[in-house]
Short mmCIF file of C-alpha atoms and ligand atoms in Angstrom, two decimals:
data_model
loop_
_atom_site.label_atom_id
_atom_site.label_comp_id
_atom_site.label_asym_id
_atom_site.label_seq_id
_atom_site.Cartn_x
_atom_site.Cartn_y
_atom_site.Cartn_z
CA MET A 1 58.76 193.63 115.48
CA LYS A 2 57.30 192.49 112.21
CA VAL A 3 55.66 189.09 112.22
CA LEU A 4 54.46 187.29 109.11
CA VAL A 5 51.54 184.91 109.62
CA VAL A 6 51.39 182.31 106.86
CA GLY A 7 47.91 180.90 106.23
CA GLY A 8 44.36 182.22 106.13
CA GLY A 9 42.06 179.95 108.14
CA GLY A 10 40.49 180.08 111.58
CA ARG A 11 43.73 178.90 113.17
CA GLU A 12 45.72 181.70 111.57
CA HIS A 13 43.08 184.25 112.56
CA ALA A 14 43.58 183.02 116.14
CA ILE A 15 47.36 183.44 115.80
CA ALA A 16 46.99 186.93 114.32
CA ARG A 17 44.51 187.97 117.01
CA ALA A 18 46.85 186.73 119.77
CA LEU A 19 49.74 188.68 118.22
CA SER A 20 47.60 191.80 117.90
CA PHE A 21 47.44 192.32 121.68
CA ASN A 22 51.05 193.46 121.62
CA LYS A 23 50.92 196.92 120.10
CA GLU A 24 54.62 196.75 119.23
CA THR A 25 53.91 193.87 116.85
CA ALA A 26 53.18 194.66 113.22
CA ILE A 27 51.33 191.75 111.62
CA PHE A 28 51.79 190.80 107.98
CA SER A 29 49.91 188.00 106.30
CA VAL A 30 50.19 185.67 103.33
CA MET A 31 47.05 183.74 102.53
CA ALA A 32 45.54 182.07 99.50
CA LYS A 33 42.22 183.78 100.11
CA ARG A 34 41.53 187.00 101.96
CA ASN A 35 40.41 186.25 105.53
CA PRO A 36 38.56 189.40 106.70
CA GLY A 37 39.51 188.81 110.35
CA ILE A 38 43.23 188.60 109.62
CA ALA A 39 43.04 191.52 107.19
CA GLU A 40 41.54 193.64 109.98
CA VAL A 41 44.51 193.21 112.32
CA ALA A 42 47.23 193.05 109.66
CA GLU A 43 49.35 195.91 108.45
CA GLU A 44 49.50 194.37 105.01
CA VAL A 45 48.19 191.24 103.31
CA LEU A 46 49.56 189.33 100.34
CA VAL A 47 46.88 187.16 98.72
CA GLU A 48 48.96 184.30 97.38
CA LYS A 49 49.15 180.53 97.79
CA GLU A 50 51.07 179.74 100.97
CA THR A 51 53.03 177.08 99.08
CA ASN A 52 54.38 179.62 96.58
CA VAL A 53 57.58 179.86 98.60
CA PRO A 54 59.48 182.27 96.28
CA ALA A 55 56.58 184.75 96.43
CA VAL A 56 56.43 184.52 100.23
CA ILE A 57 60.19 185.06 100.49
CA ARG A 58 60.06 188.13 98.21
CA PHE A 59 57.25 189.64 100.28
CA ALA A 60 58.95 188.85 103.60
CA LYS A 61 62.29 190.27 102.51
CA ALA A 62 60.78 193.42 101.03
CA ARG A 63 58.87 194.08 104.27
CA LEU A 64 61.90 193.31 106.50
CA ILE A 65 59.98 190.65 108.40
CA ASP A 66 61.60 189.55 111.70
CA TYR A 67 59.66 186.36 112.41
CA ALA A 68 57.31 184.08 110.52
CA VAL A 69 54.66 181.83 112.04
CA ILE A 70 53.58 179.01 109.78
CA GLY A 71 49.94 178.00 110.27
CA PRO A 72 49.22 175.11 107.88
CA GLU A 73 51.18 171.98 106.99
CA ALA A 74 51.37 172.43 103.21
CA PRO A 75 53.96 175.26 103.26
CA LEU A 76 56.00 173.31 105.83
CA GLU A 77 56.11 170.44 103.37
CA ALA A 78 57.11 172.91 100.66
CA GLY A 79 60.18 173.79 102.76
CA ILE A 80 59.09 177.33 103.57
CA VAL A 81 60.97 177.38 106.88
CA ASP A 82 64.27 176.31 105.30
CA ARG A 83 63.97 179.07 102.67
CA LEU A 84 62.90 181.77 105.15
CA GLU A 85 65.75 180.90 107.49
CA GLU A 86 68.27 180.97 104.62
CA ASN A 87 67.05 184.52 104.14
CA GLY A 88 67.57 185.41 107.77
CA ILE A 89 63.95 185.21 108.87
CA ALA A 90 63.48 183.13 112.01
CA CYS A 91 60.45 180.87 112.08
CA MET A 92 57.93 179.43 114.46
CA GLY A 93 57.64 176.18 112.55
CA PRO A 94 59.85 173.19 111.73
CA THR A 95 62.12 172.70 108.74
CA TYR A 96 61.12 170.39 105.91
CA ALA A 97 63.06 167.51 107.48
CA ALA A 98 61.61 168.01 110.96
CA ALA A 99 58.05 168.51 109.63
CA ARG A 100 58.15 164.93 108.30
CA LEU A 101 56.82 163.99 111.74
CA GLU A 102 53.53 165.10 110.19
CA THR A 103 54.04 165.05 106.43
CA ASP A 104 55.33 161.48 106.24
CA LYS A 105 53.41 159.06 108.44
CA ALA A 106 55.84 156.22 107.63
CA PHE A 107 58.76 158.39 108.80
CA CYS A 108 56.89 159.17 112.04
CA ARG A 109 56.16 155.54 112.90
CA GLU A 110 59.65 154.37 111.93
CA MET A 111 61.21 157.14 114.02
CA MET A 112 59.09 156.18 117.03
CA ASN A 113 60.03 152.55 116.57
CA ALA A 114 63.74 153.19 116.06
CA HIS A 115 63.96 155.31 119.21
CA GLY A 116 61.73 153.07 121.32
CA ILE A 117 59.21 155.84 121.95
CA ALA A 118 56.18 154.69 123.92
CA GLY A 119 52.64 154.95 122.58
CA CYS A 120 53.37 153.62 119.10
CA PRO A 121 50.72 151.18 117.85
CA ALA A 122 51.75 148.02 115.97
CA PHE A 123 52.21 149.04 112.35
CA ARG A 124 53.53 148.00 108.98
CA VAL A 125 54.58 150.24 106.09
CA THR A 126 53.75 148.60 102.76
CA HIS A 127 55.25 149.53 99.42
CA THR A 128 53.05 147.72 96.90
CA ALA A 129 49.35 146.98 96.57
CA SER A 130 49.84 143.24 96.87
CA GLU A 131 51.98 143.58 100.00
CA ALA A 132 49.21 145.69 101.56
CA GLU A 133 46.57 143.18 100.55
CA THR A 134 48.44 140.22 102.02
CA PHE A 135 49.06 142.04 105.28
CA ILE A 136 45.43 143.12 105.67
CA ARG A 137 44.12 139.65 104.80
CA ASN A 138 46.34 137.94 107.37
CA TYR A 139 46.10 140.49 110.19
CA GLU A 140 44.02 139.43 113.15
CA GLY A 141 41.87 142.34 114.22
CA ASP A 142 41.06 145.75 112.80
CA LEU A 143 43.49 148.12 111.13
CA ALA A 144 43.70 151.81 110.31
CA ILE A 145 44.72 152.36 106.67
CA LYS A 146 46.64 155.56 106.02
CA PRO A 147 48.31 157.11 103.01
CA THR A 148 51.76 158.30 104.14
CA GLY A 149 51.33 161.85 102.85
CA LEU A 150 49.10 164.79 103.73
CA THR A 151 45.36 164.38 103.18
CA GLY A 152 43.82 167.20 105.20
CA GLY A 153 42.75 164.73 107.89
CA LYS A 154 40.49 162.91 105.45
CA GLY A 155 42.71 160.07 104.20
CA VAL A 156 42.34 157.53 107.01
CA ARG A 157 39.97 154.55 106.81
CA ILE A 158 39.27 152.47 109.90
CA MET A 159 38.22 148.85 109.66
CA GLY A 160 35.04 148.19 111.57
CA GLU A 161 34.15 151.87 111.32
CA HIS A 162 34.39 153.06 107.70
CA VAL A 163 35.24 149.81 105.90
CA ASP A 164 35.20 146.03 106.32
CA ARG A 165 38.26 143.89 105.50
CA GLU A 166 37.51 143.75 101.78
CA GLY A 167 36.84 147.49 101.74
CA ALA A 168 40.14 148.06 103.52
CA ILE A 169 41.94 146.03 100.86
CA ARG A 170 40.24 147.94 98.06
CA TYR A 171 41.12 151.24 99.72
CA ALA A 172 44.76 150.28 100.32
CA ARG A 173 45.04 149.13 96.69
CA SER A 174 43.61 152.45 95.47
CA LEU A 175 46.40 154.40 97.19
CA SER A 176 49.52 154.84 95.16
CA GLY A 177 52.82 154.74 97.01
CA ASN A 178 53.54 153.65 100.55
CA VAL A 179 50.70 152.90 102.93
CA VAL A 180 50.79 152.75 106.71
CA LEU A 181 48.71 149.93 108.16
CA GLU A 182 48.35 150.12 111.89
CA GLU A 183 46.50 148.58 114.75
CA ARG A 184 43.09 150.15 115.30
CA LEU A 185 43.12 151.93 118.65
CA ILE A 186 40.00 152.09 120.81
CA GLY A 187 39.53 154.88 123.29
CA GLU A 188 38.96 158.61 123.55
CA GLU A 189 40.97 161.10 121.53
CA PHE A 190 42.63 164.19 122.88
CA THR A 191 45.07 166.79 121.60
CA LEU A 192 48.19 167.96 123.38
CA GLN A 193 49.91 170.93 121.73
CA ALA A 194 53.27 172.26 122.86
CA PHE A 195 55.72 175.03 122.07
CA VAL A 196 59.08 173.46 121.21
CA ASP A 197 62.44 175.20 120.80
CA GLY A 198 64.53 172.24 119.65
CA LYS A 199 65.17 171.01 123.21
CA HIS A 200 62.53 172.33 125.58
CA LEU A 201 58.84 171.69 125.38
CA VAL A 202 56.11 173.75 127.03
CA PRO A 203 52.65 172.14 126.96
CA MET A 204 49.37 173.91 126.34
CA PRO A 205 45.94 172.96 127.75
CA LEU A 206 44.49 169.66 126.51
CA VAL A 207 41.73 169.94 123.92
CA GLN A 208 39.24 167.51 122.43
CA ASP A 209 38.35 167.97 118.76
CA HIS A 210 35.29 166.52 116.99
CA LYS A 211 36.12 165.14 113.56
CA ARG A 212 32.73 163.79 112.55
CA ALA A 213 30.36 166.02 110.63
CA PHE A 214 27.21 165.36 112.65
CA GLU A 215 25.94 165.28 116.21
CA GLY A 216 26.67 162.13 118.20
CA ASP A 217 29.87 161.63 116.17
CA GLN A 218 27.98 160.50 113.09
CA GLY A 219 28.80 161.02 109.44
CA PRO A 220 32.02 161.53 107.52
CA ASN A 221 35.28 162.90 108.92
CA THR A 222 35.88 166.61 108.50
CA GLY A 223 38.77 168.95 109.22
CA GLY A 224 37.22 169.25 112.73
CA MET A 225 33.78 170.63 113.65
CA GLY A 226 34.73 172.13 116.98
CA SER A 227 36.53 171.50 120.23
CA TYR A 228 36.60 172.28 123.93
CA SER A 229 39.00 172.61 126.82
CA MET A 230 38.52 172.65 130.59
CA PRO A 231 39.45 175.25 133.25
CA ASP A 232 42.03 172.87 134.79
CA HIS A 233 43.70 172.38 131.36
CA SER A 234 43.03 168.64 131.52
CA LEU A 235 40.09 166.51 130.38
CA PRO A 236 37.84 164.42 132.66
CA PHE A 237 38.63 161.16 130.83
CA VAL A 238 42.39 161.75 130.92
CA GLY A 239 44.04 160.95 134.25
CA ARG A 240 47.06 162.80 135.60
CA HIS A 241 49.15 159.75 134.83
CA ASP A 242 47.88 159.66 131.19
CA GLU A 243 48.68 163.32 130.78
CA GLU A 244 52.21 162.85 132.13
CA LYS A 245 52.70 159.91 129.81
CA ALA A 246 51.51 161.85 126.77
CA LEU A 247 53.87 164.70 127.64
CA ALA A 248 56.77 162.27 128.11
CA ILE A 249 56.06 160.78 124.66
CA MET A 250 56.19 164.25 123.11
CA LYS A 251 59.44 165.06 124.93
CA ASP A 252 60.95 161.78 123.75
CA ALA A 253 59.93 162.55 120.17
CA VAL A 254 61.61 165.98 120.37
CA ALA A 255 64.77 164.44 121.83
CA ALA A 256 64.77 161.73 119.13
CA MET A 257 64.46 164.31 116.38
CA GLU A 258 67.39 166.25 117.80
CA LYS A 259 69.44 163.07 118.04
CA ALA A 260 68.56 162.14 114.46
CA GLY A 261 69.86 165.52 113.27
CA PHE A 262 66.49 167.18 112.65
CA PRO A 263 65.95 169.43 115.65
CA TYR A 264 62.29 170.31 115.99
CA ARG A 265 61.26 173.91 116.47
CA GLY A 266 57.72 175.29 116.44
CA ILE A 267 54.41 173.86 117.58
CA LEU A 268 54.22 170.13 118.12
CA TYR A 269 50.72 168.74 118.08
CA GLY A 270 50.16 165.28 119.55
CA GLN A 271 46.95 163.53 118.65
CA PHE A 272 46.44 160.81 121.26
CA MET A 273 43.99 158.00 121.78
CA ASN A 274 43.54 157.37 125.46
CA THR A 275 43.16 153.60 125.52
CA ALA A 276 42.85 150.89 128.17
CA ARG A 277 46.70 150.81 128.09
CA GLY A 278 47.08 154.57 128.37
CA PRO A 279 47.71 157.21 125.72
CA MET A 280 48.78 156.04 122.26
CA VAL A 281 49.91 158.32 119.43
CA ILE A 282 47.48 158.58 116.52
CA GLU A 283 49.69 161.13 114.83
CA PHE A 284 51.91 164.12 115.29
CA ASN A 285 51.26 167.39 113.51
CA ALA A 286 53.89 170.02 112.93
CA ARG A 287 51.67 173.02 113.68
CA PHE A 288 48.75 174.23 115.76
CA GLY A 289 45.53 172.28 115.33
CA ASP A 290 42.59 173.82 113.58
CA PRO A 291 40.28 174.21 115.54
CA GLU A 292 42.47 173.55 118.64
CA ALA A 293 44.48 176.79 118.19
CA MET A 294 41.24 178.68 118.73
CA ASN A 295 40.82 177.06 122.16
CA VAL A 296 44.29 177.61 123.55
CA LEU A 297 45.33 180.98 122.10
CA PRO A 298 42.52 182.99 123.72
CA LEU A 299 43.74 181.57 127.06
CA LEU A 300 47.37 182.58 126.51
CA GLU A 301 48.13 185.31 129.05
CA SER A 302 51.74 185.67 127.97
CA ASP A 303 52.77 187.69 124.94
CA LEU A 304 52.85 185.43 121.87
CA LEU A 305 55.69 187.45 120.36
CA SER A 306 57.93 186.69 123.33
CA VAL A 307 56.98 183.01 123.09
CA ILE A 308 58.10 183.11 119.45
CA GLU A 309 61.35 184.85 120.40
CA ASN A 310 62.11 182.24 123.05
CA THR A 311 61.26 179.46 120.63
CA VAL A 312 63.73 180.64 118.02
CA ARG A 313 66.42 181.38 120.63
CA GLY A 314 66.04 178.01 122.34
CA THR A 315 65.12 179.61 125.66
CA LEU A 316 61.55 178.42 126.20
CA SER A 317 60.58 177.95 129.81
CA ALA A 318 57.24 176.86 131.27
CA SER A 319 57.53 179.57 133.92
CA ASP A 320 57.24 182.25 131.19
CA ILE A 321 54.11 180.89 129.57
CA ARG A 322 50.75 181.19 131.29
CA PHE A 323 47.27 180.14 130.24
CA SER A 324 44.22 181.35 132.13
CA ASN A 325 42.15 178.77 134.02
CA LYS A 326 39.02 179.04 131.94
CA ALA A 327 37.00 176.67 129.80
CA THR A 328 36.68 177.16 126.05
CA VAL A 329 34.23 175.83 123.50
CA CYS A 330 34.78 176.30 119.78
CA LYS A 331 32.03 175.63 117.27
CA TYR A 332 32.61 175.77 113.56
CA VAL A 333 29.80 177.01 111.35
CA VAL A 334 29.99 175.15 108.03
CA PRO A 335 28.03 175.24 104.76
CA GLU A 336 25.07 172.85 104.52
CA GLY A 337 26.29 169.69 102.80
CA TYR A 338 29.85 170.02 104.15
CA PRO A 339 32.13 168.10 103.77
CA GLU A 340 30.79 166.11 100.82
CA LYS A 341 28.63 168.59 98.90
CA PRO A 342 29.04 172.00 100.52
CA LEU A 343 26.64 174.70 99.39
CA THR A 344 28.96 177.43 98.21
CA GLY A 345 28.19 181.07 97.51
CA GLU A 346 25.39 181.17 100.09
CA GLU A 347 25.07 184.44 101.97
CA LEU A 348 25.20 184.33 105.75
CA ASN A 349 24.45 186.97 108.34
CA ILE A 350 25.56 187.38 111.91
CA PRO A 351 22.90 189.44 113.67
CA GLY A 352 24.02 191.62 116.57
CA LYS A 353 27.33 191.30 118.31
CA PRO A 354 27.82 187.87 119.86
CA GLU A 355 29.64 187.52 123.16
CA ALA A 356 31.73 184.73 121.60
CA ILE A 357 35.02 185.40 119.83
CA LEU A 358 34.46 185.24 116.09
CA TYR A 359 37.16 183.68 113.95
CA TYR A 360 36.81 183.79 110.19
CA ALA A 361 37.89 180.81 108.13
CA ASN A 362 36.97 179.88 104.54
CA VAL A 363 34.58 182.73 103.82
CA ASP A 364 34.15 185.16 100.95
CA GLU A 365 33.65 188.76 101.90
CA ARG A 366 32.24 190.92 99.12
CA ASN A 367 31.14 194.50 99.77
CA GLY A 368 30.77 193.80 103.46
CA ARG A 369 28.61 190.71 102.84
CA LEU A 370 29.69 187.19 103.76
CA PHE A 371 29.30 184.08 101.58
CA THR A 372 30.11 180.42 102.12
CA ASP A 373 32.83 178.62 100.19
CA THR A 374 33.71 174.92 100.09
CA SER A 375 35.21 174.49 103.55
CA ARG A 376 34.53 175.52 107.16
CA THR A 377 33.13 179.07 107.13
CA LEU A 378 33.75 180.63 110.54
CA ALA A 379 34.03 179.66 114.17
CA PHE A 380 32.76 180.98 117.48
CA VAL A 381 34.65 180.48 120.71
CA GLY A 382 33.11 180.87 124.13
CA VAL A 383 35.51 181.47 127.01
CA ALA A 384 34.15 181.24 130.58
CA ASP A 385 34.76 179.92 134.08
CA SER A 386 32.86 176.70 133.39
CA LEU A 387 32.44 174.46 130.36
CA ASP A 388 28.70 174.92 130.55
CA ALA A 389 28.95 178.70 130.38
CA ALA A 390 31.52 178.56 127.55
CA GLU A 391 29.25 176.18 125.64
CA HIS A 392 26.29 178.52 125.96
CA ILE A 393 28.29 181.45 124.67
CA ALA A 394 29.51 179.51 121.61
CA GLU A 395 26.12 177.92 120.98
CA ASP A 396 24.18 181.20 121.22
CA ALA A 397 26.50 182.75 118.64
CA ALA A 398 26.56 179.77 116.26
CA SER A 399 22.80 179.29 116.30
CA SER A 400 22.18 182.98 115.67
CA VAL A 401 23.84 182.85 112.25
CA MET A 402 21.34 183.15 109.44
CA GLY A 403 21.90 181.36 106.16
CA ARG A 404 22.34 177.86 104.74
CA VAL A 405 24.92 176.81 107.30
CA ARG A 406 25.01 174.40 110.22
CA HIS A 407 27.09 173.53 113.25
CA ARG A 408 27.28 170.74 115.84
CA ARG A 409 25.11 171.68 118.79
CA ASP A 410 26.50 168.91 120.98
CA ILE A 411 30.12 170.05 121.22
CA GLY A 412 31.02 171.04 124.77
CA THR A 413 27.71 169.83 126.27
CA ALA A 414 27.57 167.91 129.55
CA ARG A 415 25.81 165.07 127.78
CA LEU A 416 28.63 164.47 125.34
CA LEU A 417 31.22 164.78 128.08
CA GLU A 418 29.43 162.17 130.21
CA GLN A 419 29.46 159.79 127.25
CA ARG A 420 33.22 160.23 126.91
CA ILE A 421 33.76 159.60 130.61
CA ALA A 422 31.51 156.52 130.55
CA HIS A 423 33.34 155.18 127.48
CA MET A 424 36.68 155.51 129.25
CA GLN A 425 35.34 153.85 132.42
CA GLU A 426 34.06 150.97 130.31
CA LEU A 427 37.51 150.47 128.79
CA ARG A 428 39.40 150.49 132.08
P1 LIG B 1 44.71 161.32 111.12
O1 LIG B 1 44.56 161.81 109.71
O2 LIG B 1 45.89 160.44 111.36
O3 LIG B 1 44.48 162.41 112.13
O4 LIG B 1 43.46 160.35 111.38
C1 LIG B 1 42.16 160.86 111.30
C2 LIG B 1 41.32 160.15 112.33
O5 LIG B 1 41.35 158.75 112.10
C3 LIG B 1 41.83 160.30 113.75
O6 LIG B 1 41.41 161.48 114.34
C4 LIG B 1 41.26 159.08 114.41
O7 LIG B 1 39.91 159.30 114.76
C5 LIG B 1 41.31 158.06 113.33
N1 LIG B 1 42.51 157.21 113.47
C6 LIG B 1 43.74 157.39 112.94
N2 LIG B 1 44.57 156.40 113.27
C7 LIG B 1 43.86 155.54 114.04
C8 LIG B 1 44.15 154.28 114.70
N3 LIG B 1 45.36 153.72 114.62
N4 LIG B 1 43.15 153.72 115.39
C9 LIG B 1 41.92 154.25 115.47
N5 LIG B 1 41.59 155.42 114.89
C10 LIG B 1 42.53 156.06 114.17
N1 LIG B 2 42.17 169.35 114.39
C1 LIG B 2 42.92 168.47 113.60
C2 LIG B 2 44.07 169.07 112.92
O1 LIG B 2 44.33 170.25 113.00
O2 LIG B 2 44.78 168.34 112.25
#
């Protein structure tokens, strides 16, 4: 079978690596920039913007691609799945209309509201600057201010965290178009990803990402600095009841999308805040998380190609999909100055052969040498029987890298985990 992986980051390297274990699978890739890790396992690579849908279609048709897996959100928003499917290429990824769960935050909240789906914070969609201003001025309590469209995870401002009330008003006024204003949620975040075939949903292990640039959750938001998962596929600050509730919310969202005439197929990513009232939805994404894909895919014991086949056929079943009971810790290595003023074009070296899995991301490879670019450079993932052991594997690898790069040393450490647990106990 020929599988086209769309996208060239760490997440897509993880997808390509998982596909590469099946020797019957020929991997093809479209990516805006050559990812050396994907190139190594791919039969052929097209270096092209993933949103250039006509170019992707030409390449896929000429190579007689059977299935496409869409990594990032931008091509989903460009309608890549609709066009591929018109050309007879089945996709792991939702259509334009279904991907609005991620690409249009107003659509997502209104859909949750209309179908009475639990876990939806109080919200208001505003259409003009003055409407936003009035709402923010009169609202009692803190709000999250969100542009409705895609912002690479960097568009949200939280009152009491990034901005005060006046700052929130200024920010909302600076956004053109609709703005989602929603109740600020307090708690601990976690990610629940699932394979979805339109009707059935099969969950993957829970993961916790770390958005902030610096240790102790300080500094600006990033695309995600790293993440971890536990051997039991849960998280110590998420109870069994919370996990069941989060899964029920995701199932309800899938059923609502089917009912609304936009059946959802692909990966559904639920970003939850576990609050004093239980899990609340921060957002849905229409794809694997980056970094979260790098946690769950190394644990997948089942063949990813057969998961894709069952997804497109509508025959997904939890009994066919197994994840090993190990812990994972993923640490992104990023250029110094990231995300605000990343040092680009800096050479980095990886001495020796780390025990961790190495995933390439936004890196330039020239004549066998590696250089930083503007975004996250590469990631290391430790997989082991305990979180502690997985953390050591990832940390040893990340701290061995030479060059003007940095990473968060605290991700996956017992200390950080205890803080999360204590925070949750304080709230409940
Ligand atoms: P998003 O782009 O929706 O993933 O939001 C980025 C980050 O903003 C999330 O990971 C949360 O940390 C935070 N966030 C978003 N919405 C809320 C909310 N309603 N309450 C508190 N934090 C939020
Ligand atoms: N890890 C956050 C995201 O993929 O959106």
